[in-house]
CSV table of C-alpha atoms in Angstrom, one decimal:
chain,number,residue,atom,x,y,z
A,1,MET,CA,3.6,-32.7,-89.8
A,2,LYS,CA,0.1,-31.5,-88.9
A,3,ILE,CA,-0.5,-28.3,-87.0
A,4,ALA,CA,-1.9,-28.8,-83.6
A,5,ASN,CA,-4.9,-26.7,-84.3
A,6,GLY,CA,-6.6,-28.7,-81.7
A,7,ILE,CA,-7.6,-29.5,-78.2
A,8,ILE,CA,-5.2,-30.7,-75.6
A,9,GLU,CA,-5.8,-32.3,-72.3
A,10,VAL,CA,-3.0,-32.5,-69.7
A,11,LYS,CA,-3.3,-34.2,-66.3
A,12,LYS,CA,-0.5,-33.9,-63.9
A,13,THR,CA,0.4,-37.1,-62.0
A,14,MET,CA,1.9,-37.3,-58.6
A,15,GLU,CA,5.5,-37.9,-59.9
A,16,LYS,CA,8.2,-35.5,-60.9
A,17,HIS,CA,11.7,-36.4,-62.2
A,18,CYS,CA,14.7,-34.4,-63.2
A,19,LYS,CA,14.1,-32.7,-66.6
A,20,GLY,CA,17.7,-33.2,-67.8
A,21,TYR,CA,19.8,-30.4,-69.2
A,22,TYR,CA,20.6,-28.4,-72.3
A,23,ASP,CA,24.0,-29.3,-73.8
A,24,LEU,CA,25.6,-26.0,-74.7
A,25,ILE,CA,28.0,-27.6,-77.1
A,26,LYS,CA,25.8,-30.1,-78.9
A,27,LYS,CA,22.9,-27.6,-78.7
A,28,GLU,CA,20.4,-30.2,-77.7
A,29,ILE,CA,18.3,-31.2,-74.7
A,30,VAL,CA,19.7,-34.3,-72.9
A,31,PRO,CA,17.4,-36.3,-70.6
A,32,CYS,CA,18.5,-37.1,-67.1
A,33,GLN,CA,20.4,-40.5,-67.2
A,34,SER,CA,19.4,-41.4,-63.7
A,35,PHE,CA,15.8,-40.1,-64.2
A,36,THR,CA,16.2,-38.8,-60.6
A,37,ASN,CA,12.9,-38.6,-58.7
A,38,LEU,CA,12.3,-35.0,-57.5
A,39,THR,CA,8.6,-35.4,-56.5
A,40,ASP,CA,9.3,-34.0,-53.0
A,41,SER,CA,11.8,-31.4,-54.1
A,42,GLY,CA,11.1,-27.8,-55.1
A,43,TYR,CA,13.6,-28.3,-58.0
A,44,SER,CA,13.0,-29.7,-61.5
A,45,GLN,CA,16.7,-30.5,-62.2
A,46,CYS,CA,19.0,-32.8,-60.2
A,47,LYS,CA,22.5,-31.6,-59.0
A,48,GLU,CA,24.2,-33.9,-61.5
A,49,CYS,CA,22.4,-32.4,-64.5
A,50,GLN,CA,22.9,-28.9,-63.1
A,51,GLU,CA,26.6,-29.5,-63.1
A,52,LYS,CA,26.6,-31.2,-66.5
A,53,SER,CA,24.9,-28.2,-68.1
A,54,GLY,CA,27.9,-26.1,-66.8
A,55,PHE,CA,25.7,-23.1,-66.8
A,56,ASP,CA,24.6,-22.9,-63.1
A,57,LEU,CA,27.4,-20.6,-62.0
A,58,CYS,CA,26.7,-18.2,-64.9
A,59,LEU,CA,23.2,-17.3,-63.6
A,60,GLY,CA,23.4,-13.8,-62.3
A,61,CYS,CA,26.7,-13.1,-64.1
A,62,ASN,CA,27.3,-9.4,-64.7
A,63,GLY,CA,30.4,-9.9,-66.8
A,64,SER,CA,32.9,-8.7,-64.2
A,65,THR,CA,34.6,-11.9,-62.9
A,66,CYS,CA,34.0,-15.2,-64.5
A,67,GLN,CA,32.7,-17.7,-61.8
A,68,THR,CA,32.4,-20.8,-63.8
A,69,ASN,CA,34.7,-23.8,-63.7
A,70,SER,CA,33.0,-25.4,-66.7
A,71,GLY,CA,34.9,-25.6,-70.0
A,72,LYS,CA,31.5,-26.0,-71.8
A,73,ALA,CA,30.2,-22.7,-70.3
A,74,ARG,CA,33.4,-20.9,-71.2
A,75,ASP,CA,33.3,-22.2,-74.8
A,76,PHE,CA,29.7,-21.1,-75.0
A,77,CYS,CA,30.5,-17.7,-73.6
A,78,HIS,CA,33.2,-17.2,-76.3
A,79,GLU,CA,30.5,-17.3,-78.9
A,80,GLY,CA,29.0,-14.1,-80.3
A,81,HIS,CA,26.1,-12.6,-78.3
A,82,HIS,CA,23.4,-10.0,-78.7
A,83,VAL,CA,21.9,-7.7,-76.1
A,84,TYR,CA,18.1,-7.1,-76.4
A,85,LEU,CA,15.6,-4.7,-75.1
A,86,ALA,CA,12.1,-6.2,-74.9
A,87,TYR,CA,8.7,-4.7,-74.4
A,88,PHE,CA,6.0,-6.4,-72.3
A,89,ALA,CA,2.4,-5.3,-71.8
A,90,ASN,CA,1.8,-2.1,-69.8
A,91,ASP,CA,5.1,-0.5,-70.8
A,92,LYS,CA,7.4,-2.8,-69.0
A,93,LEU,CA,10.9,-3.0,-70.5
A,94,LYS,CA,13.5,-5.7,-70.0
A,95,VAL,CA,17.1,-6.0,-71.0
A,96,GLY,CA,18.7,-9.3,-71.6
A,97,THR,CA,21.3,-11.3,-73.5
A,98,ALA,CA,21.2,-14.1,-76.0
A,99,ALA,CA,23.8,-16.2,-77.8
A,100,SER,CA,23.6,-14.9,-81.4
A,101,TYR,CA,22.8,-18.2,-83.0
A,102,ARG,CA,19.6,-18.6,-81.1
A,103,ARG,CA,18.6,-15.0,-80.4
A,104,TYR,CA,15.1,-15.2,-81.9
A,105,GLU,CA,14.3,-18.4,-80.0
A,106,ARG,CA,15.6,-16.7,-76.8
A,107,ILE,CA,13.2,-13.7,-77.1
A,108,LEU,CA,10.4,-16.1,-78.0
A,109,GLU,CA,11.1,-18.2,-74.9
A,110,GLN,CA,10.8,-15.1,-72.8
A,111,GLY,CA,7.4,-14.2,-74.4
A,112,ALA,CA,8.9,-10.9,-75.7
A,113,LEU,CA,6.7,-10.2,-78.7
A,114,TYR,CA,8.2,-6.8,-79.4
A,115,SER,CA,11.9,-6.2,-79.0
A,116,ILE,CA,15.1,-4.7,-80.5
A,117,PHE,CA,18.6,-6.1,-80.6
A,118,LEU,CA,20.7,-3.1,-79.6
A,119,ALA,CA,24.2,-4.5,-79.3
A,120,GLN,CA,26.3,-7.3,-80.7
A,121,THR,CA,29.3,-8.5,-78.9
A,122,PRO,CA,32.1,-11.0,-79.5
A,123,ASN,CA,31.3,-12.9,-76.3
A,124,GLY,CA,28.8,-13.4,-73.5
A,125,ARG,CA,30.9,-11.6,-70.9
A,126,MET,CA,30.8,-8.3,-72.8
A,127,ALA,CA,27.1,-8.7,-73.4
A,128,ARG,CA,26.6,-9.2,-69.7
A,129,GLN,CA,28.6,-6.1,-68.9
A,130,ILE,CA,26.3,-4.1,-71.2
A,131,GLU,CA,23.2,-5.7,-69.8
A,132,SER,CA,24.4,-4.8,-66.3
A,133,GLN,CA,25.0,-1.1,-67.2
A,134,ILE,CA,21.6,-0.8,-68.8
A,135,SER,CA,20.0,-2.5,-65.8
A,136,LYS,CA,21.6,0.2,-63.6
A,137,LEU,CA,19.7,2.8,-65.6
A,138,GLY,CA,16.5,1.4,-64.1
A,139,ILE,CA,15.5,-1.2,-66.7
A,140,ALA,CA,14.5,-4.6,-65.4
A,141,SER,CA,16.6,-7.6,-66.2
A,142,ARG,CA,13.9,-10.0,-65.1
A,143,VAL,CA,10.1,-10.1,-65.7
A,144,ASN,CA,8.5,-12.9,-63.7
A,145,SER,CA,5.8,-15.2,-65.0
A,146,SER,CA,3.2,-13.7,-62.6
A,147,TYR,CA,3.6,-10.3,-64.3
A,148,LYS,CA,3.4,-11.9,-67.7
A,149,MET,CA,0.2,-13.8,-66.7
A,150,ASN,CA,-1.4,-10.7,-65.2
A,151,ASN,CA,-0.4,-8.5,-68.2
A,152,PHE,CA,-1.1,-10.9,-71.0
A,153,ILE,CA,-2.8,-8.5,-73.5
A,154,ILE,CA,-0.7,-5.8,-75.3
A,155,ASP,CA,-3.0,-2.8,-75.9
A,156,ARG,CA,-0.6,-0.6,-77.7
A,157,GLU,CA,-0.1,-0.6,-81.4
A,158,GLN,CA,3.2,-1.8,-82.9
A,159,GLU,CA,4.2,1.7,-84.1
A,160,GLU,CA,3.8,3.1,-80.6
A,161,ILE,CA,5.9,0.3,-79.2
A,162,ASP,CA,8.6,0.6,-81.8
A,163,ARG,CA,8.8,4.4,-81.0
A,164,MET,CA,9.1,3.7,-77.3
A,165,LEU,CA,11.9,1.1,-77.9
A,166,MET,CA,13.7,3.6,-80.2
A,167,GLN,CA,13.5,6.4,-77.6
A,168,LYS,CA,14.8,4.1,-74.9
A,169,TYR,CA,17.6,3.0,-77.2
A,170,GLU,CA,18.7,6.6,-77.8
A,171,SER,CA,18.5,7.4,-74.1
A,172,ILE,CA,20.6,4.3,-73.3
A,173,LEU,CA,23.1,5.3,-75.9
A,174,ARG,CA,23.5,8.7,-74.3
A,175,SER,CA,24.2,7.2,-70.9
A,176,ILE,CA,26.3,4.1,-71.6
A,177,ASP,CA,30.1,4.4,-71.3
A,178,GLU,CA,32.4,4.5,-74.4
A,179,ARG,CA,33.8,1.0,-73.8
A,180,CYS,CA,30.3,-0.5,-74.3
A,181,LYS,CA,29.0,1.9,-76.8
A,182,LYS,CA,31.3,0.6,-79.6
A,183,TYR,CA,29.2,-2.7,-79.6
A,184,PHE,CA,25.9,-0.9,-80.2
A,185,ILE,CA,24.3,-1.6,-83.6
A,186,LYS,CA,21.5,0.0,-85.5
A,187,PRO,CA,18.5,-1.5,-83.7
A,188,GLU,CA,17.0,-4.6,-85.2
A,189,TYR,CA,13.3,-4.8,-84.6
A,190,ASN,CA,11.5,-8.1,-83.9
A,191,ASN,CA,7.8,-7.8,-84.0
A,192,PHE,CA,5.8,-10.9,-83.4
A,193,THR,CA,2.6,-9.0,-84.0
A,194,ASN,CA,0.9,-12.1,-85.4
A,195,ILE,CA,1.1,-13.7,-81.9
A,196,SER,CA,0.0,-10.6,-80.2
A,197,ASN,CA,-2.9,-10.3,-82.6
A,198,LYS,CA,-4.0,-13.8,-81.7
A,199,VAL,CA,-4.2,-12.9,-78.0
A,200,ARG,CA,-6.1,-9.7,-78.8
A,201,GLN,CA,-8.5,-11.4,-81.1
A,202,ASN,CA,-9.4,-13.7,-78.3
A,203,LEU,CA,-9.2,-11.5,-75.2
A,204,LEU,CA,-10.3,-8.0,-76.5
A,205,GLU,CA,-13.9,-7.2,-77.0
A,206,GLU,CA,-14.9,-4.1,-79.1
A,207,SER,CA,-16.9,-1.7,-77.0
A,208,ARG,CA,-20.5,-1.0,-78.1
A,209,GLN,CA,-20.6,2.1,-75.9
A,210,LEU,CA,-20.5,5.6,-77.5
A,211,ASN,CA,-18.4,7.9,-75.4
A,212,LEU,CA,-19.1,11.6,-74.8
A,213,PHE,CA,-17.2,12.6,-77.9
A,214,GLY,CA,-19.3,10.4,-80.2
A,215,GLY,CA,-16.6,7.8,-80.7
A,216,MET,CA,-16.4,4.3,-79.4
A,217,ASP,CA,-14.8,3.5,-76.0
A,218,ALA,CA,-11.5,1.5,-76.0
A,219,PRO,CA,-11.9,-2.3,-76.4
A,220,VAL,CA,-12.6,-4.1,-73.1
A,221,HIS,CA,-10.4,-6.9,-71.8
A,222,LYS,CA,-12.2,-10.2,-71.4
A,223,GLU,CA,-11.8,-12.1,-68.2
A,224,TYR,CA,-9.4,-15.0,-68.2
A,225,GLU,CA,-8.4,-17.5,-65.5
A,226,ARG,CA,-4.8,-17.5,-64.4
A,227,ILE,CA,-3.5,-21.0,-63.8
A,228,SER,CA,0.0,-20.7,-62.3
A,229,LYS,CA,0.3,-24.3,-61.1
A,230,PRO,CA,-1.9,-26.5,-63.3
A,231,GLU,CA,-3.1,-29.9,-62.1
A,232,TYR,CA,-5.5,-30.5,-65.0
A,233,ILE,CA,-6.1,-28.4,-68.1
A,234,SER,CA,-8.2,-28.9,-71.1
A,235,GLY,CA,-9.0,-26.7,-74.1
A,236,GLU,CA,-8.1,-25.4,-77.5
A,237,ILE,CA,-4.7,-23.7,-77.8
A,238,GLN,CA,-5.3,-20.1,-79.0
A,239,ALA,CA,-1.8,-18.7,-78.6
A,240,THR,CA,1.5,-19.5,-77.0
A,241,VAL,CA,3.6,-16.7,-75.5
A,242,GLY,CA,6.9,-17.9,-74.1
A,243,SER,CA,5.9,-20.7,-71.7
A,244,LEU,CA,2.3,-19.4,-71.3
A,245,ILE,CA,-0.5,-20.9,-73.3
A,246,LEU,CA,-3.9,-19.3,-73.9
A,247,LEU,CA,-6.5,-22.0,-73.8
A,248,LYS,CA,-10.2,-21.7,-74.7
A,249,SER,CA,-12.7,-24.2,-73.4
A,250,GLY,CA,-16.3,-23.3,-74.3
A,251,VAL,CA,-16.6,-19.6,-73.6
A,252,ARG,CA,-13.9,-19.6,-70.9
A,253,TYR,CA,-10.3,-18.6,-71.4
A,254,SER,CA,-7.3,-19.6,-69.3
A,255,VAL,CA,-3.7,-18.5,-69.3
A,256,VAL,CA,-1.6,-21.4,-68.1
A,257,ASN,CA,2.0,-21.3,-66.9
A,258,MET,CA,3.4,-24.5,-68.5
A,259,LYS,CA,6.8,-23.9,-66.9
A,260,SER,CA,5.5,-25.1,-63.6
A,261,LEU,CA,4.8,-28.5,-65.1
A,262,GLU,CA,8.5,-29.1,-66.1
A,263,GLY,CA,9.7,-32.5,-64.9
A,264,TRP,CA,6.3,-33.8,-64.0
A,265,LEU,CA,4.9,-37.0,-65.5
A,266,VAL,CA,1.7,-36.0,-67.3
A,267,ASP,CA,-1.1,-37.8,-69.0
A,268,PHE,CA,-1.1,-35.9,-72.3
A,269,LYS,CA,-3.8,-36.2,-74.9
A,270,LYS,CA,-4.5,-34.2,-78.1
A,271,ARG,CA,-7.0,-34.3,-80.8
A,272,GLU,CA,-7.7,-32.2,-83.9
A,273,ILE,CA,-10.7,-30.0,-84.0
A,274,GLY,CA,-13.7,-31.8,-85.6
A,275,GLU,CA,-12.7,-35.2,-84.4
A,276,LYS,CA,-14.9,-36.9,-81.8
A,277,ASP,CA,-13.7,-37.4,-78.2
A,278,ASN,CA,-13.5,-41.2,-78.3
A,279,GLU,CA,-12.1,-41.2,-81.9
A,280,VAL,CA,-8.7,-39.7,-81.3
A,281,PHE,CA,-7.8,-39.4,-77.7
A,282,ASP,CA,-5.4,-42.2,-77.0
A,283,LYS,CA,-4.8,-42.9,-80.7
A,284,GLY,CA,-1.1,-43.1,-80.0
A,285,GLU,CA,1.9,-41.6,-81.8
A,286,ARG,CA,1.4,-39.6,-85.0
B,1,MET,CA,-0.5,-40.8,-76.0
B,2,GLY,CA,-0.3,-41.8,-72.4
B,3,ILE,CA,2.0,-40.9,-69.5
B,4,LYS,CA,5.1,-38.9,-70.5
B,5,GLN,CA,7.4,-36.6,-68.8
B,6,PHE,CA,6.7,-32.9,-69.6
B,7,LEU,CA,10.0,-31.2,-70.4
B,8,GLY,CA,8.6,-27.8,-71.3
B,9,ILE,CA,7.6,-25.6,-74.2
B,10,LYS,CA,10.6,-25.2,-76.5
B,11,TRP,CA,10.8,-22.7,-79.4
B,12,MET,CA,12.3,-24.3,-82.4
B,13,ASP,CA,12.6,-22.4,-85.7
B,14,GLU,CA,10.4,-19.8,-84.1
B,15,LYS,CA,7.6,-22.2,-83.5
B,16,PRO,CA,6.4,-23.5,-80.1
B,17,LYS,CA,6.6,-27.2,-79.4
B,18,ILE,CA,5.5,-29.2,-76.4
B,19,LEU,CA,8.4,-31.5,-75.5
B,20,LEU,CA,7.6,-34.8,-73.9
B,21,TYR,CA,10.0,-37.6,-72.9
B,22,ASP,CA,9.2,-41.3,-72.8
B,23,ASN,CA,11.3,-42.9,-70.2
B,24,VAL,CA,10.3,-46.4,-71.4
B,25,THR,CA,11.4,-46.0,-75.0
B,26,HIS,CA,14.0,-43.3,-74.1
B,27,SER,CA,12.6,-41.1,-76.8
B,28,MET,CA,11.6,-37.4,-77.1
B,29,GLN,CA,8.4,-36.4,-78.7
B,30,TYR,CA,7.7,-32.9,-80.0
B,31,GLU,CA,4.1,-31.8,-80.3
B,32,ASP,CA,3.1,-28.5,-82.1
B,33,CYS,CA,1.7,-26.0,-79.7
B,34,GLU,CA,0.2,-23.3,-81.9
B,35,ARG,CA,-2.6,-22.2,-84.1
B,36,ASN,CA,-2.1,-21.1,-87.7
B,37,TYR,CA,-0.1,-18.0,-87.1
B,38,ARG,CA,3.2,-19.1,-88.7
B,39,SER,CA,5.2,-17.2,-91.3
B,40,GLU,CA,3.7,-13.8,-90.5
B,41,LYS,CA,6.7,-12.6,-88.5
B,42,ASP,CA,7.9,-9.2,-89.3
B,43,ASN,CA,11.5,-9.2,-88.2
B,44,GLY,CA,14.8,-7.7,-89.2
B,45,LYS,CA,13.3,-4.2,-89.8
B,46,THR,CA,15.7,-1.5,-89.1
B,47,LEU,CA,15.3,2.3,-88.9
């Protein structure tokens, strides 16, 4: 399979349908059987698919009382889980949980380029209890896409971030109750520095100004457009962070929230760099 | 590629994919959504 080191063009149409659901047991995405039209709805998933996923009542769970009536969700919850602490730009920390089998994908979905797994539990309920306790210490359990778009560039070096995560891990360990503490593990670091570097290479500009001490000023952030609800986008993909993509078109950069396109019918085109416009657009399936 | 339903960006094997659904053929289509930054991940490091 070729790498899409190319240019994409996505044009939203006027039609939105249910995006289906993730089958927790089969571990695959299932399209909506009724292809329910949701154009005039604020949702991207129909009631039927929401129920089929079995996961809707688990949102906001803090591990105290199980709310779900879904066997699928219960089976899923009985799988091993991890609790993570993620770093986002401008020193924002977030605590979250992930089923162990897909923990790396989970943190990548979140756009968490630096994180540690700090606890491993036999089920989701225990993981949620630990998450809830950590969140009570003042650590966010949610970081919205608006924050992620506005804080897209990580200025700190990996070593600084690792140190910050380790310090927070130790401080959490001192505050958490004994019942939860036994699930804590030696922190496992996950550094997607390669992705962070792609963002920096594109959006950081070395300063040419000498400062008063004879050194160079800190690199300057380049301007980029924030597109939270894309109608039409076009450009070369420079990096993907969670559901945000960094596009370059000429000298202009845009950070696009692709999540808001979920469910919409789109006219999607892609071509490899170096190919002419009329040569590849609309060439069909690869 | 024409009109497809956009289902989102999915991370599979730690790589981002654009997931599209064709309601005529009832098939899913995965398009790579990255530049060449694969296999550089530094993970699993413990102190």
